[in-house]
Tab-separated table of C-alpha atoms and ligand atoms in Angstrom:
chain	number	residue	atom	x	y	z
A	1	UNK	CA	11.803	59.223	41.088
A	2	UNK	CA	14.499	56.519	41.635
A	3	UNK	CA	17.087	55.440	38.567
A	4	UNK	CA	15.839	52.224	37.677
A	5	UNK	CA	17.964	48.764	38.824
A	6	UNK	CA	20.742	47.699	36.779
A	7	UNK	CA	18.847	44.324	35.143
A	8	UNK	CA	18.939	41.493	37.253
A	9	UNK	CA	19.805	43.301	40.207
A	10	UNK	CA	17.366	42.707	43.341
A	11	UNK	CA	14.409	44.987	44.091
A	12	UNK	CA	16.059	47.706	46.477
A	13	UNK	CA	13.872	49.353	49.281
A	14	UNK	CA	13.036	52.219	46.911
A	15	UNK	CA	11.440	50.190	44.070
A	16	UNK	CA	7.483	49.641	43.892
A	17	UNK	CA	7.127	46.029	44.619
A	18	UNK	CA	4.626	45.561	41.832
A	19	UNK	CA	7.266	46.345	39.712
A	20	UNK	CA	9.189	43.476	40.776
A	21	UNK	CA	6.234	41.438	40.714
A	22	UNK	CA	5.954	42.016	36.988
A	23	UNK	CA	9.952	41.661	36.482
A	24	UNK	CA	9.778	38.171	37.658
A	25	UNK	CA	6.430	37.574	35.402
A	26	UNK	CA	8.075	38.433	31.968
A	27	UNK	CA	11.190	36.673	32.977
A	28	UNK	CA	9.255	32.857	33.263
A	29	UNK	CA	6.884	33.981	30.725
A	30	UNK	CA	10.222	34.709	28.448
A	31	UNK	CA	11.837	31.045	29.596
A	32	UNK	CA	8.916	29.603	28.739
A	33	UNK	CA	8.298	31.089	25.163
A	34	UNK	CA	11.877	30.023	24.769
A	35	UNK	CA	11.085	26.179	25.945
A	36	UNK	CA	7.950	26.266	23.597
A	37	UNK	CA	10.082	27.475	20.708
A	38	UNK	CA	13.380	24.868	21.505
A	39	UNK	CA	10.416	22.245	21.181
A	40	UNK	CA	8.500	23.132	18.437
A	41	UNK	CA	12.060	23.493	16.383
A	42	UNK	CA	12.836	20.011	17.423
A	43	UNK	CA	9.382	18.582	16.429
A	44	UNK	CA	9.339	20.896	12.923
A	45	UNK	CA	12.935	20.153	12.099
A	46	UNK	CA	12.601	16.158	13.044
A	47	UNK	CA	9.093	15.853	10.825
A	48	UNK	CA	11.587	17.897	7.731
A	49	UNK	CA	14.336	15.469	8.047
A	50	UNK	CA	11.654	12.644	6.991
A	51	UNK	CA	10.191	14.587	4.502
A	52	UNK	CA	7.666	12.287	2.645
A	53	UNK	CA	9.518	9.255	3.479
A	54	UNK	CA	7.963	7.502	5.856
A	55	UNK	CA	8.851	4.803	8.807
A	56	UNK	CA	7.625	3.334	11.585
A	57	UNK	CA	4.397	3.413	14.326
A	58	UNK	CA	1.366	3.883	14.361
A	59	UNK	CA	-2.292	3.314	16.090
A	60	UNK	CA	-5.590	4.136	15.126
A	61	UNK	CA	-9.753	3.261	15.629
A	62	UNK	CA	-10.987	-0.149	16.659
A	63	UNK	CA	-10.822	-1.838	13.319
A	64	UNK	CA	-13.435	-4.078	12.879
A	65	UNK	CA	-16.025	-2.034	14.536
A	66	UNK	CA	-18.925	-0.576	12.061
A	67	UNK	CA	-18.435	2.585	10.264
A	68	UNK	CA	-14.688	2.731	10.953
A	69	UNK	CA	-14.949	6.831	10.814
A	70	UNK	CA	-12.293	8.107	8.895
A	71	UNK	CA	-12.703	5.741	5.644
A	72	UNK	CA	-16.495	6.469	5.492
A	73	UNK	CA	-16.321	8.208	2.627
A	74	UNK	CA	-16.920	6.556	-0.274
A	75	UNK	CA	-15.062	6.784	-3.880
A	76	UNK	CA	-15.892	9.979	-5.506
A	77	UNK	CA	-15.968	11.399	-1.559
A	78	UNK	CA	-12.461	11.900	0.057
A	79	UNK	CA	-12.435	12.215	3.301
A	80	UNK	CA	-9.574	14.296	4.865
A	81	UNK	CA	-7.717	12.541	7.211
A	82	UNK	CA	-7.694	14.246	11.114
A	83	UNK	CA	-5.454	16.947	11.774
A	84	UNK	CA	-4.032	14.572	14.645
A	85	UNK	CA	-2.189	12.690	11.780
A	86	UNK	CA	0.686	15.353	11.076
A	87	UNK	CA	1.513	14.825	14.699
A	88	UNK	CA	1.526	11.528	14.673
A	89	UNK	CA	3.789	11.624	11.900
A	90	UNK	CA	6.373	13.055	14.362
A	91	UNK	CA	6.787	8.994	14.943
A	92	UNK	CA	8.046	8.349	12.060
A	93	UNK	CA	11.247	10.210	12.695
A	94	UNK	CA	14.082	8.226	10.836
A	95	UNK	CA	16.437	6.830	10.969
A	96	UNK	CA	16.012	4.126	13.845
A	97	UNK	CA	17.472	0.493	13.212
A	98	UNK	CA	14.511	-1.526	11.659
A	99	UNK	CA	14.595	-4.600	13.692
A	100	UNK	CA	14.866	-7.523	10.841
A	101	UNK	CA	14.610	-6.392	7.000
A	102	UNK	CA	12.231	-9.026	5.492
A	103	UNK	CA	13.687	-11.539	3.000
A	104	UNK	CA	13.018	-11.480	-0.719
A	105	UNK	CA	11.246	-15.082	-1.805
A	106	UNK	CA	12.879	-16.071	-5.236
A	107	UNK	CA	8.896	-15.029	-6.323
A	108	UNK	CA	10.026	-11.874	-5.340
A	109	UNK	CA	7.449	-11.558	-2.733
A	110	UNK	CA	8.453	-10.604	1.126
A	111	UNK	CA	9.458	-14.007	3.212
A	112	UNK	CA	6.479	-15.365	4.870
A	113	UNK	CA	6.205	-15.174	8.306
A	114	UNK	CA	9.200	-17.361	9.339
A	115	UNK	CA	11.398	-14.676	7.990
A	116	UNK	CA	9.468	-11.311	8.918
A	117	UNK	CA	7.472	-12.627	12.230
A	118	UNK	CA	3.697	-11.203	12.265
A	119	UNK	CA	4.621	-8.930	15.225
A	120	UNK	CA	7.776	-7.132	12.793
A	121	UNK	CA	5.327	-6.656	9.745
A	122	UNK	CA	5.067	-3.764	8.194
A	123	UNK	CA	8.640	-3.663	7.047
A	124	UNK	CA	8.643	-2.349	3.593
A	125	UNK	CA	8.096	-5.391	1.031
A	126	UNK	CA	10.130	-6.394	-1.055
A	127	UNK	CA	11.963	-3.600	-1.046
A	128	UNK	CA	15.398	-5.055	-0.993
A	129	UNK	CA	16.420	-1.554	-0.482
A	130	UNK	CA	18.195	-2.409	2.733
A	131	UNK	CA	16.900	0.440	4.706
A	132	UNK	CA	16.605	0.604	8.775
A	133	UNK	CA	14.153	1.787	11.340
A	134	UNK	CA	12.153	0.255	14.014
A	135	UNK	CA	9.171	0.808	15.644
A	136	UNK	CA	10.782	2.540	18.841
A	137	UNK	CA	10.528	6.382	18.233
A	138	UNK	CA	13.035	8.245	20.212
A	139	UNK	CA	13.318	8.720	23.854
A	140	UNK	CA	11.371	12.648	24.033
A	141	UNK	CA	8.666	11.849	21.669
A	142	UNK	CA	7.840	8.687	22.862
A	143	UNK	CA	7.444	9.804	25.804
A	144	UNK	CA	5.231	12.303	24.430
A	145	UNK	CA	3.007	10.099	21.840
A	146	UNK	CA	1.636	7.174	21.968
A	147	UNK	CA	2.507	4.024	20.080
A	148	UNK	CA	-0.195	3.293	18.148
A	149	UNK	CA	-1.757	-0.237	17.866
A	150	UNK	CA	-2.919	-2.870	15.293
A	151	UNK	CA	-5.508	-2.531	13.366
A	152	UNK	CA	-7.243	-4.826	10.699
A	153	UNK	CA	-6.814	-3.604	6.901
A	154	UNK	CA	-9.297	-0.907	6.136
A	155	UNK	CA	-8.489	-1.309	2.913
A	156	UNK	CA	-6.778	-4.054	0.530
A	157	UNK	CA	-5.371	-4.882	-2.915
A	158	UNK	CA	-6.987	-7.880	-3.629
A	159	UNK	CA	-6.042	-8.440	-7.189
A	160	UNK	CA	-4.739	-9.637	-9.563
A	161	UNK	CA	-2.107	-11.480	-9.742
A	162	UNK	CA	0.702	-10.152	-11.969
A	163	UNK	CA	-1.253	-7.078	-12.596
A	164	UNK	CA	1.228	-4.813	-10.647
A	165	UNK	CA	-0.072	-5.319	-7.395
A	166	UNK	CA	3.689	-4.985	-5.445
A	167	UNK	CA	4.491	-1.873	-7.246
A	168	UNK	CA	1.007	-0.538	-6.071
A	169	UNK	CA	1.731	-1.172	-2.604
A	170	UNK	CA	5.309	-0.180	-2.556
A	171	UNK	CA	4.449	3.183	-3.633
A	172	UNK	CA	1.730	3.636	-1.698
A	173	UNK	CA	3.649	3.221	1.188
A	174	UNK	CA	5.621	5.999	0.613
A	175	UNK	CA	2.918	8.026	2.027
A	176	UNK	CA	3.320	9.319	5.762
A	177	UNK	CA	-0.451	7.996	6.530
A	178	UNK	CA	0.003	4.475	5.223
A	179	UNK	CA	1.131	1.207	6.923
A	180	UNK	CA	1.420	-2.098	5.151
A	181	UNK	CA	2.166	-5.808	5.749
A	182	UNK	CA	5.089	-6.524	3.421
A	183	UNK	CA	4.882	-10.564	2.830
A	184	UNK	CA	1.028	-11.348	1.474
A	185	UNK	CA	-0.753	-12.612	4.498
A	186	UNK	CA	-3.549	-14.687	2.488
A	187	UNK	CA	-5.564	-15.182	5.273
A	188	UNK	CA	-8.813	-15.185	3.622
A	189	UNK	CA	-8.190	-17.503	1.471
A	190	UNK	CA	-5.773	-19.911	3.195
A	191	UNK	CA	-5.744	-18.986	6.748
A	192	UNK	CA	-9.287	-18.052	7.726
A	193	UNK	CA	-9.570	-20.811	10.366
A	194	UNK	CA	-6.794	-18.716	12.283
A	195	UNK	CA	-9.143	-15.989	13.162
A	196	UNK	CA	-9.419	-12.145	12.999
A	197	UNK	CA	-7.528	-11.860	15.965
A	198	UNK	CA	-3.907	-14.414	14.440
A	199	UNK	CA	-4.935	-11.514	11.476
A	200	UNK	CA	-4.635	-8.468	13.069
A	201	UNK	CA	-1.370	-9.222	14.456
A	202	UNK	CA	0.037	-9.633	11.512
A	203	UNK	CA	-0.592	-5.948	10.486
A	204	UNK	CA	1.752	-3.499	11.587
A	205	UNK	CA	0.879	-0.694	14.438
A	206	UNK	CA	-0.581	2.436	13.122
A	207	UNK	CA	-1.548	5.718	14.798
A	208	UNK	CA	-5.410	7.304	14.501
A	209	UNK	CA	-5.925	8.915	10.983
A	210	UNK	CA	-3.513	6.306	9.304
A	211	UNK	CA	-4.673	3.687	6.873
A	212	UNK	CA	-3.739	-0.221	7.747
A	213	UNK	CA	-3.350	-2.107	4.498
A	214	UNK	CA	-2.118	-5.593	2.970
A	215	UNK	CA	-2.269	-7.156	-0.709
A	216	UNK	CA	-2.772	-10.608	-1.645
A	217	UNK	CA	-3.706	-10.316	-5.497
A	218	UNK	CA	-5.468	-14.365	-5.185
A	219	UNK	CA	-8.575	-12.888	-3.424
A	220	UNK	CA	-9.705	-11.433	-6.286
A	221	UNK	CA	-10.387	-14.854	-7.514
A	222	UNK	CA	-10.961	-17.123	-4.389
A	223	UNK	CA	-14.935	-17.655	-4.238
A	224	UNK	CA	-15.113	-17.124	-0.331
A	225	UNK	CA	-13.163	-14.331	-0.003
A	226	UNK	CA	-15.690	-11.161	-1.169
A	227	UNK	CA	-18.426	-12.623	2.104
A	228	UNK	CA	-15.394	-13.035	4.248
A	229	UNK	CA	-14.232	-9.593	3.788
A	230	UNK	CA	-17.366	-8.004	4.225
A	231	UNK	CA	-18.122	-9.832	7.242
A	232	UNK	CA	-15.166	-8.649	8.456
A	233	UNK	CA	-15.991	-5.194	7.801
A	234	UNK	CA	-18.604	-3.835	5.022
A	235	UNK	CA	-16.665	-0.910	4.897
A	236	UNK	CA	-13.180	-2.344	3.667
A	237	UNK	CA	-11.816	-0.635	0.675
A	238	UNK	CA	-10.928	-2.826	-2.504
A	239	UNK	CA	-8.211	-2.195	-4.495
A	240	UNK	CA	-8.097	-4.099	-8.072
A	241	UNK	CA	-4.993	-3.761	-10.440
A	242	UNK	CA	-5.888	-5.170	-13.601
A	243	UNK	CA	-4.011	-5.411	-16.629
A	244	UNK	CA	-4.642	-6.512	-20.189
A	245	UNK	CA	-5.243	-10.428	-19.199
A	246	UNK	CA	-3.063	-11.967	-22.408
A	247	UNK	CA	-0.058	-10.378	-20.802
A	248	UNK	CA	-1.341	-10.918	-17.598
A	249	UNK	CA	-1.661	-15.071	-18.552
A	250	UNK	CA	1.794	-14.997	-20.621
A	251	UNK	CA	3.301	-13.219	-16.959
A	252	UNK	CA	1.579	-15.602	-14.445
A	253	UNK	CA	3.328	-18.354	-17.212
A	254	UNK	CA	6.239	-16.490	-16.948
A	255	UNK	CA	6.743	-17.102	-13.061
A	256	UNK	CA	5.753	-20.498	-13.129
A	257	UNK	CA	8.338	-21.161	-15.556
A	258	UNK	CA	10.959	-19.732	-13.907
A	259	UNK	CA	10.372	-22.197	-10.898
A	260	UNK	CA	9.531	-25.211	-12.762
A	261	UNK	CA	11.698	-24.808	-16.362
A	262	UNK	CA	9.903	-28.385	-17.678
A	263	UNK	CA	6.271	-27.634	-17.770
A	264	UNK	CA	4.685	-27.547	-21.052
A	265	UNK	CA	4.667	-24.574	-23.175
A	266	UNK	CA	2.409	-21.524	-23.012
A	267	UNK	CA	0.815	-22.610	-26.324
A	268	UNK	CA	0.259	-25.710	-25.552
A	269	UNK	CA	-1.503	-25.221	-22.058
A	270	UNK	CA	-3.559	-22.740	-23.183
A	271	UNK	CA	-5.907	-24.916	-25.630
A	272	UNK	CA	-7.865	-27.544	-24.743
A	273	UNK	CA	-7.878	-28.007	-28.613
A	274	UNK	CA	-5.115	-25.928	-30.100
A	275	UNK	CA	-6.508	-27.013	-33.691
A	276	UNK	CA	-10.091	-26.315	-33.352
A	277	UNK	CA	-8.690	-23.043	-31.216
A	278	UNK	CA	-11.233	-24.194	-28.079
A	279	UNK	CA	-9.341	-22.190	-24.886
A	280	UNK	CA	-8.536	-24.121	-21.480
A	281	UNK	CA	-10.450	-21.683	-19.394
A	282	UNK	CA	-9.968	-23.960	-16.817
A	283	UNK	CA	-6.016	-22.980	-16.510
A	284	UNK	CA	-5.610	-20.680	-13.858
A	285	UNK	CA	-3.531	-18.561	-15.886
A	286	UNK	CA	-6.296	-18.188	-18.179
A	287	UNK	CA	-8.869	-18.245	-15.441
A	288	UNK	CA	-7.620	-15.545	-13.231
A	289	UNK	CA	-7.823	-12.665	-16.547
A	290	UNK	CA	-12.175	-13.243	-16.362
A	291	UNK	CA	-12.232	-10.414	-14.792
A	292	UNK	CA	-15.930	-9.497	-15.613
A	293	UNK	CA	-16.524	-13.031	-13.861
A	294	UNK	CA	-14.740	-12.545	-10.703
A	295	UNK	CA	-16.270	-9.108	-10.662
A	296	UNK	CA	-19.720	-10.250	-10.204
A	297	UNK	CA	-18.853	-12.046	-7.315
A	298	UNK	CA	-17.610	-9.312	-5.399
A	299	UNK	CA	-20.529	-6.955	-6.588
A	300	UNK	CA	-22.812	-9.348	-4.071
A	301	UNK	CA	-20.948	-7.958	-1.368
A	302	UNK	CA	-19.885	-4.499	-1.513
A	303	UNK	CA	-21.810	-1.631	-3.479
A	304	UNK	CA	-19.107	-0.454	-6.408
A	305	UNK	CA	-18.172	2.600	-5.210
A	306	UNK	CA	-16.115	0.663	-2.369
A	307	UNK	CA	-13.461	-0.805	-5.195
A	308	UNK	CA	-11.056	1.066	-7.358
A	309	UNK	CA	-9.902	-0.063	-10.251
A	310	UNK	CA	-5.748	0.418	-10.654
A	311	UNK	CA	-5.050	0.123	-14.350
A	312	UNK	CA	-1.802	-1.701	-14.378
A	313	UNK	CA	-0.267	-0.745	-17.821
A	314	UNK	CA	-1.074	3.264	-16.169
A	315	UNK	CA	0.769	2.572	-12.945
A	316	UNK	CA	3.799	1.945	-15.437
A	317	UNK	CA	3.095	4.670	-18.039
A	318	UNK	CA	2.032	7.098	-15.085
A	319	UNK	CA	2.437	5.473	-11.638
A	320	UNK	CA	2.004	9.286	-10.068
A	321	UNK	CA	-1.495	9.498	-12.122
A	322	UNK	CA	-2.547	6.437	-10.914
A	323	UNK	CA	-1.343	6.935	-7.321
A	324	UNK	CA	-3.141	10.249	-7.114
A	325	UNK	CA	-6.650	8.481	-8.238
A	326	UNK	CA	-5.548	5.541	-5.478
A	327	UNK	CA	-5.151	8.168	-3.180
A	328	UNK	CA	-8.790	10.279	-3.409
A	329	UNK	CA	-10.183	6.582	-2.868
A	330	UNK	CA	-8.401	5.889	0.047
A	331	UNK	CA	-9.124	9.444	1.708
A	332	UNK	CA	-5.467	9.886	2.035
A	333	UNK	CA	-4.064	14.135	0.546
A	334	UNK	CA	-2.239	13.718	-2.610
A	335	UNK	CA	1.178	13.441	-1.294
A	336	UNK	CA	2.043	10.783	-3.563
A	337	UNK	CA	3.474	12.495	-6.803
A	338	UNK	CA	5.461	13.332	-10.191
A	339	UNK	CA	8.576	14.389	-7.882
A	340	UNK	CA	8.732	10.613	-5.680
A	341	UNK	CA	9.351	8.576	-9.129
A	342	UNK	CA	12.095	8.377	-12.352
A	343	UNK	CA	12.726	5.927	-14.922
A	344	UNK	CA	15.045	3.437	-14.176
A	345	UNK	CA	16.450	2.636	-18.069
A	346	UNK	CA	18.371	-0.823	-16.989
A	347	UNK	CA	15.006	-1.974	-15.396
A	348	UNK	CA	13.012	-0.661	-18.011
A	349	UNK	CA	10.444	0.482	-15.562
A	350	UNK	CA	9.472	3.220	-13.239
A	351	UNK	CA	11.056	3.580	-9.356
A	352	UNK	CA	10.732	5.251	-6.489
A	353	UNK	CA	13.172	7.793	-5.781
A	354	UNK	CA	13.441	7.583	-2.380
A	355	UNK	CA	11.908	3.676	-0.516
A	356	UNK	CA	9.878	3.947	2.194
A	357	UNK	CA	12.491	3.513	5.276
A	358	UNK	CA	15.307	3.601	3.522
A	359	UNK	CA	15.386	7.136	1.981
A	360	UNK	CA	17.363	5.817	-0.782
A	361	UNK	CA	16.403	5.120	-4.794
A	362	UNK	CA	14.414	1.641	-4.998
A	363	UNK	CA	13.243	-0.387	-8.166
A	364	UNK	CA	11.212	-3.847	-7.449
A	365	UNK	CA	12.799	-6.691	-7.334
A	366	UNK	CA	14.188	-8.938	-10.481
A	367	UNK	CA	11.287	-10.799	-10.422
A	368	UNK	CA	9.360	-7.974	-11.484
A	369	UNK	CA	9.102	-6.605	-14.815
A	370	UNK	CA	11.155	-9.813	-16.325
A	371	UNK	CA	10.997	-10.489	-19.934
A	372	UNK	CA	8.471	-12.811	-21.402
A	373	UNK	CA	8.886	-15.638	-23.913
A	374	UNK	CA	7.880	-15.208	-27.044
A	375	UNK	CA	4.680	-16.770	-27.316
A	376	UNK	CA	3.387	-17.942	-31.303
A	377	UNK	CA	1.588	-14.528	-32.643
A	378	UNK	CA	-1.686	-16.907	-33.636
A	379	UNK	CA	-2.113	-17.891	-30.413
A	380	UNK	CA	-2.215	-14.563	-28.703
A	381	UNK	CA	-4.029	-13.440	-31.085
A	382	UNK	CA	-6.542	-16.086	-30.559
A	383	UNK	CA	-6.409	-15.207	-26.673
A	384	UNK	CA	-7.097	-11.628	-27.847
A	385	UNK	CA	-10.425	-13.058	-29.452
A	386	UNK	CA	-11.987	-15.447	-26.438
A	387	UNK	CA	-10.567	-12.438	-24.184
A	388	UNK	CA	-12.907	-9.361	-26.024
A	389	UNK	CA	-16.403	-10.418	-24.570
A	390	UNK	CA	-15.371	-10.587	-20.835
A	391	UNK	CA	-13.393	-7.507	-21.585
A	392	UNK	CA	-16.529	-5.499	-22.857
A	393	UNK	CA	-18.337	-6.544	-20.061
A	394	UNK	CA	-15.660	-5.554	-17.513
A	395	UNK	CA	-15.496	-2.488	-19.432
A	396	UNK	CA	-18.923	-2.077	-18.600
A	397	UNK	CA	-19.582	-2.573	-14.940
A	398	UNK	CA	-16.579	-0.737	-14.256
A	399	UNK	CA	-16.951	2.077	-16.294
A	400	UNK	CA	-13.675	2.179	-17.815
A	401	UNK	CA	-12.064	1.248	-21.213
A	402	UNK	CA	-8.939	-0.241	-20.193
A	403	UNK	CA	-8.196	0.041	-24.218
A	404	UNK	CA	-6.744	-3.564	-24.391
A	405	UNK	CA	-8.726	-4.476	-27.344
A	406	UNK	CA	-6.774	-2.394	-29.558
B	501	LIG	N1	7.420	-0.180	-11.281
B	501	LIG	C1	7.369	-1.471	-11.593
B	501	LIG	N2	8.479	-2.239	-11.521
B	501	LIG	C2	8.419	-3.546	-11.847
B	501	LIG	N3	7.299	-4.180	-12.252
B	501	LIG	C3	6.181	-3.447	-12.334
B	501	LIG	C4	6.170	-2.080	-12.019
B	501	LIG	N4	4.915	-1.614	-12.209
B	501	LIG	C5	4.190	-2.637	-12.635
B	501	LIG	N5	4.941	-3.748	-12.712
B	501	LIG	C6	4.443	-5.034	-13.166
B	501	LIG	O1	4.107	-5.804	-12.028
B	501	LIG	C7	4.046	-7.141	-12.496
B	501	LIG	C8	4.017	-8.091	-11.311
B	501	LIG	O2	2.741	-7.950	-10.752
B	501	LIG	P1	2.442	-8.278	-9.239
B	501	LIG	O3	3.324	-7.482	-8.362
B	501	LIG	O4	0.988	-8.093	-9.044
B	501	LIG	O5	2.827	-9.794	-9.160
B	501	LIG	S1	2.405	-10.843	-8.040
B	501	LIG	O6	1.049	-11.279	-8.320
B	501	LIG	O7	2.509	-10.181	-6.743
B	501	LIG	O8	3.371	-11.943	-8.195
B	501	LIG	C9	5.262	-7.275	-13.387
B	501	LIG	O9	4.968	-8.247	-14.347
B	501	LIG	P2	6.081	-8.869	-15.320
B	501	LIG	O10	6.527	-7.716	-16.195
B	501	LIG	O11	5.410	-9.897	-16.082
B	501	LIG	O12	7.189	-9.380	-14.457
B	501	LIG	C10	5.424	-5.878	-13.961
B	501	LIG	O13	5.081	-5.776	-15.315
């Protein structure tokens, strides 16, 4: 038998040509092995460097359309999201320039549109943390994936106002399968004559198996919105972060005052008749904490199972908690957790350890979590009393004790 050929050496006269054959087989099927392996260490070792924070892109089912699949599932059923969704979430690659940051409104909500155009939303809200990426993912994968597209919200936090609604969305955008408008878009209550379509562009572009979402906490309380909603789609998700409605009123004071210094004081707009203690339920800041009321309204337009209840004083005590309930609702794995928050002392409050988009430590703005005045202990106390009835009943159809009657 011939000595075998040094290695790479050509097939001499004397060696079996099937044996040369099979030579040049394991050599491709080695370069490619190798070429599959250089790839898949790119892909793992990009989708590592943006661990659970989360950018850009995205795309997903026709939104609108009945049935939108993968939020069937209703509250106590979470629905896993498609295995598609990890690699889509090779997208989200960071860091890529984000193309404008959105402004901070001295409300502390995102700019409206003029700052943060509907086609940039989806910026992170409020964040102020000054991060950067954009919704170009780098050259290789985008040639690989697609971009995604917009989608209209399958699911929103509707209310309340001051209850804790920006924290809730802030930190739930920390999660990879999650895409929010930052500024509030309030279409349907102020913009409904603009049309699904002037909607959906405002939402940013999300991939299949990712959730499209927006908050605008005055829903909760504007009459057309719950029919509106549904006819968009039957199956939208509510969100509804309530907290104890005394501090809720004193808060919503709060900001008013802070933009207007001369109106009247708390006490004094609270009463219709301070001395016979009759309550002005027809100021909005005293309005907006009937929850029981607003409830009822909603309840003729989507079965209860479809809205989750986000206690606000929890999301401060125990934002991870609460973000792990938010998340069986929304279908979405618990990625959300203990290890993505800390206490900030100065701000008195909890913050995310790492913003979405930014990757670096991120409280809510000043305008959040800002001390109170000190309102006169009768009249709170008063509040307290006019408050327990509607609280019972919320208590009630919601099947919670939100323990703010003591
Ligand atoms: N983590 C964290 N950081 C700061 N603030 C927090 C947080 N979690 C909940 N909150 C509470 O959120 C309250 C503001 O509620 P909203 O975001 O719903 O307000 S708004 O309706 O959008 O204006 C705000 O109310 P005030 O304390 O009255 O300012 C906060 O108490």
């Amino acid at each position: 038998m011939a000595p075998p050929a040094p290695a790479g050496s050509h097939p001499t006269s004397t060696e079996p040509l099937s044996r040369s054959v099979f030579r040049k087989f394991l050599l491709m099927l080695c370069s490619l092995l190798t070429s599959l392996y250089v790839f898949y260490c790119l892909a793992e070792r990009c989708q590592t460097l943006s661990g659970p924070v989360v950018g850009r892109s995205g795309g997903g089912k026709e939104a609108g359309a009945s049935g939108r699949g993968v939020l069937a599932g209703g509250a106590g059923e979470p629905v896993a999201w498609p295995a598609v969704a990890r690699r889509k979430r090779l997208l989200q690659v960071q860091p890529w320039p984000r193309r404008r940051p959105p402004a901070l409104r001295d409300d502390g909500e995102v700019a409206a549109w003029e700052e943060e155009p509907p086609g940039l939303a989806g910026s992170p809200g409020g964040s102020g943390a000054g991060s950067s990426v954009s919704e170009t993912p780098p050259g290789t994968l985008a040639l690989l994936l697609d971009e995604g597209s917009k989608q209209l919200p399958q699911a929103i936090i509707i209310g309340v106002k001051k209850g804790g609604t920006r924290a809730l969305l802030e930190f739930l955008r920390v999660h990879p399968d999650v895409r929010a408008v930052g500024a509030e878009p309030h279409f349907f209550d102020r913009s409904y004559d603009k049309g699904l379509a002037w909607y959906r562009d405002l939402m940013p572009r999300t991939l299949e198996g990712q959730i499209t979402m927006e908050k605008t906490p005055s829903y909760f309380v504007t009459r057309e919105a719950p029919a509106r909603i549904s006819a968009m789609s039957k199956d939208t998700k509510l969100l509804v972060v309530v907290r104890d409605p005394v501090t809720r009123a004193v808060s919503d004071y709060t900001q008013t005052l802070s933009k207007r210094p001369d109106i009247p004081s708390f006490e004094s707009l609270a009463f219709r008749n301070r001395t016979a203690g009759l309550v002005d339920r027809a100021w909005s800041a005293i309005q907006i904490g009937l929850y029981a009321e607003h409830l009822e309204r909603w309840l003729r337009h989507f079965p209860a199972h479809q809205l989750l209840f986000v206690s606000g004083e929890r999301l401060v005590r125990d934002p991870a908690g609460e973000l792990g309930r938010v998340q069986d609702f929304l279908g979405l794995k618990r990625i959300i957790s203990d290890k993505h928050f800390y206490f900030n002392q100065t701000k008195g409050f909890p913050c995310l350890k790492k913003a979405e988009g930014s990757g670096r430590p991120h409280c809510l703005g000043k305008t959040k979590g800002r001390p109170h005045p000190e309102i006169d202990g009768q009249v709170l106390r008063r509040l307290r009393d006019f408050y327990r009835p509607f609280n019972r009943k919320f208590y009630q159809m919601t099947g919670h004790d939100f323990g703010w009657d003591g």
